[in-house]
Short mmCIF file of C-alpha atoms in Angstrom, two decimals:
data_model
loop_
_atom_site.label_atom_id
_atom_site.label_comp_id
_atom_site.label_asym_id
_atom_site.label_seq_id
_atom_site.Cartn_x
_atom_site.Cartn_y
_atom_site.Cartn_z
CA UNK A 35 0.00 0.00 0.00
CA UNK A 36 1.30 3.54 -0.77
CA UNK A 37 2.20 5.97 1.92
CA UNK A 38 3.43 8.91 2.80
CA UNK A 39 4.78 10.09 6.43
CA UNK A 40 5.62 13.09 8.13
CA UNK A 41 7.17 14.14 11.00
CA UNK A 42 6.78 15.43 13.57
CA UNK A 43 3.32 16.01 14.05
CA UNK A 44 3.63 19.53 15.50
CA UNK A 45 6.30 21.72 16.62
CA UNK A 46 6.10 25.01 18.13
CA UNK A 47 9.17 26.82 17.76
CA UNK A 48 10.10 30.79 18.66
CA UNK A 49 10.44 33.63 15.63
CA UNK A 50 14.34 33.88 14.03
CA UNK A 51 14.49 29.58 15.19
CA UNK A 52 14.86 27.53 11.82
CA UNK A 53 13.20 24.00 11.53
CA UNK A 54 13.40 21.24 9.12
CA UNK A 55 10.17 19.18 8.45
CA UNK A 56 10.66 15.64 7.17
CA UNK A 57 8.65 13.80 4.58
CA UNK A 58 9.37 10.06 3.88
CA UNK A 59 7.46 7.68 1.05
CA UNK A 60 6.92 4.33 0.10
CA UNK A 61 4.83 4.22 -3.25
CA UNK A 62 5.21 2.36 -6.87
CA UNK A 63 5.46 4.34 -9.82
CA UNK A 64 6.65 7.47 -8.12
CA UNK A 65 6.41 10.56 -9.89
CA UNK A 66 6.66 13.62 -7.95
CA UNK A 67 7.03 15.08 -4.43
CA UNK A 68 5.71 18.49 -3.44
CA UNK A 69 5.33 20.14 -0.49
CA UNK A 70 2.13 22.51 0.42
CA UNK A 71 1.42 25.30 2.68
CA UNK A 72 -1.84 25.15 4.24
CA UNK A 73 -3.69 27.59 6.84
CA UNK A 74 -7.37 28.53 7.27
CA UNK A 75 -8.48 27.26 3.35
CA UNK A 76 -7.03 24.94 0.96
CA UNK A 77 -3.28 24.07 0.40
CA UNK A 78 -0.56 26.67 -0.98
CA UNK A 79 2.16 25.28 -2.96
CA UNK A 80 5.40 25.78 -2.22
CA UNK A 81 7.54 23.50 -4.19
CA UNK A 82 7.42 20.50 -6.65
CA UNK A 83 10.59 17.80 -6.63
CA UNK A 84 11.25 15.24 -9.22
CA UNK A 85 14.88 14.87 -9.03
CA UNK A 86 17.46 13.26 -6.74
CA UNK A 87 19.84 15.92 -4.52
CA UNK A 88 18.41 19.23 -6.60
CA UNK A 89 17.73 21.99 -3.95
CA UNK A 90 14.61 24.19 -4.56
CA UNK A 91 14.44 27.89 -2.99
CA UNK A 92 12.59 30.22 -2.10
CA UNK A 93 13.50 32.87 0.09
CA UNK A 94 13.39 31.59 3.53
CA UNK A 95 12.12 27.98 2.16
CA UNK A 96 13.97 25.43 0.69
CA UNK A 97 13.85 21.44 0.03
CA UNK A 98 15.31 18.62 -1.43
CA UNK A 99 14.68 15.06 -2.57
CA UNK A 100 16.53 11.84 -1.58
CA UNK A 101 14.98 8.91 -3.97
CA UNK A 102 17.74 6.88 -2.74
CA UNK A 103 16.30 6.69 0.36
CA UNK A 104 12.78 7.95 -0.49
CA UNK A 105 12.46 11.06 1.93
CA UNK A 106 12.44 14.69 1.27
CA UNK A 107 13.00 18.23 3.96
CA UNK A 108 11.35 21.22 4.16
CA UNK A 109 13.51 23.80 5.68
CA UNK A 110 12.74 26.76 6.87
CA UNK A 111 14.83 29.50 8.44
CA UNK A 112 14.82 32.63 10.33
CA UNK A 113 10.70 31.90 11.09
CA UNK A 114 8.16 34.33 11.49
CA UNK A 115 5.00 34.29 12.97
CA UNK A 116 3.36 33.85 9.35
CA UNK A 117 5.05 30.90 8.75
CA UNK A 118 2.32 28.97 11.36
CA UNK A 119 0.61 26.79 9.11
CA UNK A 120 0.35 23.19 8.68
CA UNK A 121 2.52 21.86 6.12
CA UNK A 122 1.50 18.96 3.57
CA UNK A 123 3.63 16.28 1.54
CA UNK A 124 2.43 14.90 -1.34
CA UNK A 125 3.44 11.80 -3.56
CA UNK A 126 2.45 12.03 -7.61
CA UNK A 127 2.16 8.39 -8.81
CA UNK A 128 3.36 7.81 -12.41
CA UNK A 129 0.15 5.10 -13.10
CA UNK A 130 -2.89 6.34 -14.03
CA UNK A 131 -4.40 9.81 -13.34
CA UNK A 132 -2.32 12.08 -11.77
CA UNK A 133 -3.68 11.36 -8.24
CA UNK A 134 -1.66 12.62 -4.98
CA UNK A 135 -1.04 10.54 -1.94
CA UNK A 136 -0.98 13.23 1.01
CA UNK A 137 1.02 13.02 4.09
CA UNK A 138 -0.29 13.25 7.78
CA UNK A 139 0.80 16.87 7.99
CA UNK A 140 3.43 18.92 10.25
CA UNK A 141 1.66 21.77 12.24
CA UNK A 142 3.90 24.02 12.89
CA UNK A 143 3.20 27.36 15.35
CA UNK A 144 5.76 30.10 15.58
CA UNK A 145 5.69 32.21 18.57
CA UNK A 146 6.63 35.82 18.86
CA UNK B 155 -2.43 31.55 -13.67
CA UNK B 156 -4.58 28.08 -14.12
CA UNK B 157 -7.05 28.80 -11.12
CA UNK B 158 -9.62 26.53 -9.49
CA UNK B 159 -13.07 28.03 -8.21
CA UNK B 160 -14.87 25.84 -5.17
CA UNK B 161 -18.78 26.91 -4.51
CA UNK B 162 -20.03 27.74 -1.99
CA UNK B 163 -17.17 28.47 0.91
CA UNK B 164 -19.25 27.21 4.05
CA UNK B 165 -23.19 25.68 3.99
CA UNK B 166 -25.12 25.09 6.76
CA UNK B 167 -28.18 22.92 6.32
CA UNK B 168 -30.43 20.78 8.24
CA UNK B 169 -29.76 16.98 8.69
CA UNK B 170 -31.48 15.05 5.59
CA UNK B 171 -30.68 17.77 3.04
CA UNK B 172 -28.73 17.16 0.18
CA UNK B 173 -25.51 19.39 -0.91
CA UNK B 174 -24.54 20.37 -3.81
CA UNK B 175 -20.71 21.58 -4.11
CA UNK B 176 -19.28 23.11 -7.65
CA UNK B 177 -15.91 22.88 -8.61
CA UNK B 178 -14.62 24.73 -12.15
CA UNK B 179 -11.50 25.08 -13.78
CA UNK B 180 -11.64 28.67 -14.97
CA UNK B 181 -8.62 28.86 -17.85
CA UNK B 182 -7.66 25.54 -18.53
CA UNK B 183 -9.40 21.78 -19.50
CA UNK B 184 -9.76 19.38 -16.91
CA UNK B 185 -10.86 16.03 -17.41
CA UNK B 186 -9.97 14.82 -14.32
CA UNK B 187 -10.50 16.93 -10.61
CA UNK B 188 -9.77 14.76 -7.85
CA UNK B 189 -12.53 15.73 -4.04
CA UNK B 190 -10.82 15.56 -0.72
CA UNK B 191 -11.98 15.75 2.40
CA UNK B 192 -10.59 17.11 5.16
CA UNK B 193 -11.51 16.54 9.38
CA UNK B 194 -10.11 19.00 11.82
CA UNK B 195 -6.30 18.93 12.40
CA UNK B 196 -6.08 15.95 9.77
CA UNK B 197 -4.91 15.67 6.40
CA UNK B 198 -6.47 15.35 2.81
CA UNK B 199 -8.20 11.58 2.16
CA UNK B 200 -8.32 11.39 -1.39
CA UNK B 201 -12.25 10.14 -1.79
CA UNK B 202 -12.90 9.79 -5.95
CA UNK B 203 -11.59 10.64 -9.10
CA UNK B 204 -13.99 12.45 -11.14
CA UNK B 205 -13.64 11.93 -14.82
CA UNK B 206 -14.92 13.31 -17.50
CA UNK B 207 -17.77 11.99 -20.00
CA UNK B 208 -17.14 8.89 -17.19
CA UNK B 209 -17.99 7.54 -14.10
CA UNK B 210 -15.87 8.85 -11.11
CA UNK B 211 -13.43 6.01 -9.85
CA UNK B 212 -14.01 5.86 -5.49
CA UNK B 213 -11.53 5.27 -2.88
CA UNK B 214 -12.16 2.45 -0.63
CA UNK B 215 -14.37 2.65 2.04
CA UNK B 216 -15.86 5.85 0.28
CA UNK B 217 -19.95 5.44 -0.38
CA UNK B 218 -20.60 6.47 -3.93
CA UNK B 219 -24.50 6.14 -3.31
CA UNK B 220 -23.53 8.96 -0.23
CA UNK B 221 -21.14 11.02 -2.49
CA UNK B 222 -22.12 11.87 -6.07
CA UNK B 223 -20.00 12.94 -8.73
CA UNK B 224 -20.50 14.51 -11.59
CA UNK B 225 -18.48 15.58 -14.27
CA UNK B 226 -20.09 16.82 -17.70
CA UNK B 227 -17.61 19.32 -19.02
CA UNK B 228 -14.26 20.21 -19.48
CA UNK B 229 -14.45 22.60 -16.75
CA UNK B 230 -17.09 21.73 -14.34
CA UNK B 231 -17.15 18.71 -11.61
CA UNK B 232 -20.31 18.73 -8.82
CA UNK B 233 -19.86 16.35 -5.70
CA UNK B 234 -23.21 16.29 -4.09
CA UNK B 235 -23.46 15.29 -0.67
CA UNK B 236 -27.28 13.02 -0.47
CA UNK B 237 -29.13 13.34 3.19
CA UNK B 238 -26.05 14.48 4.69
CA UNK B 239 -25.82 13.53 7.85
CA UNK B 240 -23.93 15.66 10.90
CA UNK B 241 -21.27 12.82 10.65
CA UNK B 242 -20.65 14.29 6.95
CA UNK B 243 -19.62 17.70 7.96
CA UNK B 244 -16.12 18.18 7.10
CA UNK B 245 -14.14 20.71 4.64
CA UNK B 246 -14.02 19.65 0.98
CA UNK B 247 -11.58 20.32 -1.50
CA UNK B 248 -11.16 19.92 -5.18
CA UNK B 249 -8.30 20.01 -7.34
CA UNK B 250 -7.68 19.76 -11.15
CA UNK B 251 -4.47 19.28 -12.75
CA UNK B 252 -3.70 21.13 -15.95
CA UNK B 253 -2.74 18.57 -18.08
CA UNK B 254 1.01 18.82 -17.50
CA UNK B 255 2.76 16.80 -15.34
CA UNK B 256 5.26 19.20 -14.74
CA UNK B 257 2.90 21.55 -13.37
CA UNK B 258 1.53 20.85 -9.89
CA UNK B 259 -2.62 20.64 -9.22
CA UNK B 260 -4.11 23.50 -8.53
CA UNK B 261 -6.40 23.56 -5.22
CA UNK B 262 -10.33 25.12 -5.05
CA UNK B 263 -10.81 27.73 -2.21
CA UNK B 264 -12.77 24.28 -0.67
CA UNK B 265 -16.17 24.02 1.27
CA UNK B 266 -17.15 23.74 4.79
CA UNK B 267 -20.13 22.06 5.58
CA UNK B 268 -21.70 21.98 8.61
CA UNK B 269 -24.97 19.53 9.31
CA UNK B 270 -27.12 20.11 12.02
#
């Protein structure tokens, strides 16, 4: 069975901390990874990896993509208080329709 | 940008009603939109695959006599919740991709539904 796993759950850090969420998979026929922002409505995205050891940036955000050993981080640094949101991993399968397999989520609160 | 427009944002109906929820693709051809749904402080469950022209493909353990999906255009998919229930509130989301797999899915605004 496909599936996709984050950690941690939550984390509540203080503003200027940095933290690194962590996104590992085991699917066939894996396509894509992306990462999403989401807060009161539906997700934001933030980034979309398809290749091994390739970071992707932007500005306080970044992430990269082990398929070696199927996992993927979301860093973020100097955080700010709009940065409290829970973030989503996704898995695009190859087969068939271009369905996502979502991750449990990271909530992460950043306190002032 | 491709964009995705989810109506209505919230409903709040009486238990026994049914729900209609719209979800278009306002620049771009989708002939597949995929409805989520979402329970507090968990993530998106995937719950059919609504294809065009087609019947929508269910997840497991989703009811498609409870949730029903239609898709008759390029650009429109309806999920209609039947005698919802207050078990069925949730938030649901749709989300098309554009045809390109290098392009990520773009997400509706979703829908909150609240049964009394």
């Amino acid at each position: 069975e496909d599936k996709v796993v984050q950690s941690p759950l939550s984390l509540v850090v203080h503003e200027g901390d940095t933290v690194t969420l962590n996104c590992s998979y085991e699917v066939t026929n894996f396509r894509s990874l992306l990462w999403y922002k989401q807060e009161k409505k539906a997700p934001t995205f933030l980034f979309m990896l398809t290749s091994s050891g390739i970071e992707k940036k932007s500005g306080r955000l970044s992430s990269i993509l082990d398929k070696k050993e199927l996992f993927s981080i979301l860093n973020i640094t100097a955080t700010q208080t709009g940065d409290s949101a829970v973030y989503l991993c996704a898995v695009s399968l190859t087969s068939g329709t271009y369905k996502y397999i979502f991750g449990t989520g990271t909530r992460l609160k950043v306190l002032a | 940008g491709a964009v995705v427009s989810q109506h209505p944002s919230w409903v709040i109906c009486k238990s026994g009603t049914s729900v209609k929820i719209e979800c278009r693709s306002l620049d771009f051809q989708a002939t597949t939109m995929f409805w989520y749904r979402q329970f507090p402080k968990q993530s998106l469950m995937l719950m059919a695959t609504s294809n065009e022209g087609s019947k929508a493909t269910y997840e497991q353990g989703v009811e498609k006599d409870k949730f029903l999906i239609n898709h008759a255009s390029l650009t429109l998919s309806t999920l209609t919740v039947t005698s919802a229930h207050p078990e069925d509130s949730s938030f649901y989301i749709c989300s098309a991709p554009t045809g390109n797999s290098n392009q990520p899915q773009h997400f509706g605004d979703g829908t909150r539904l609240s049964i009394l």
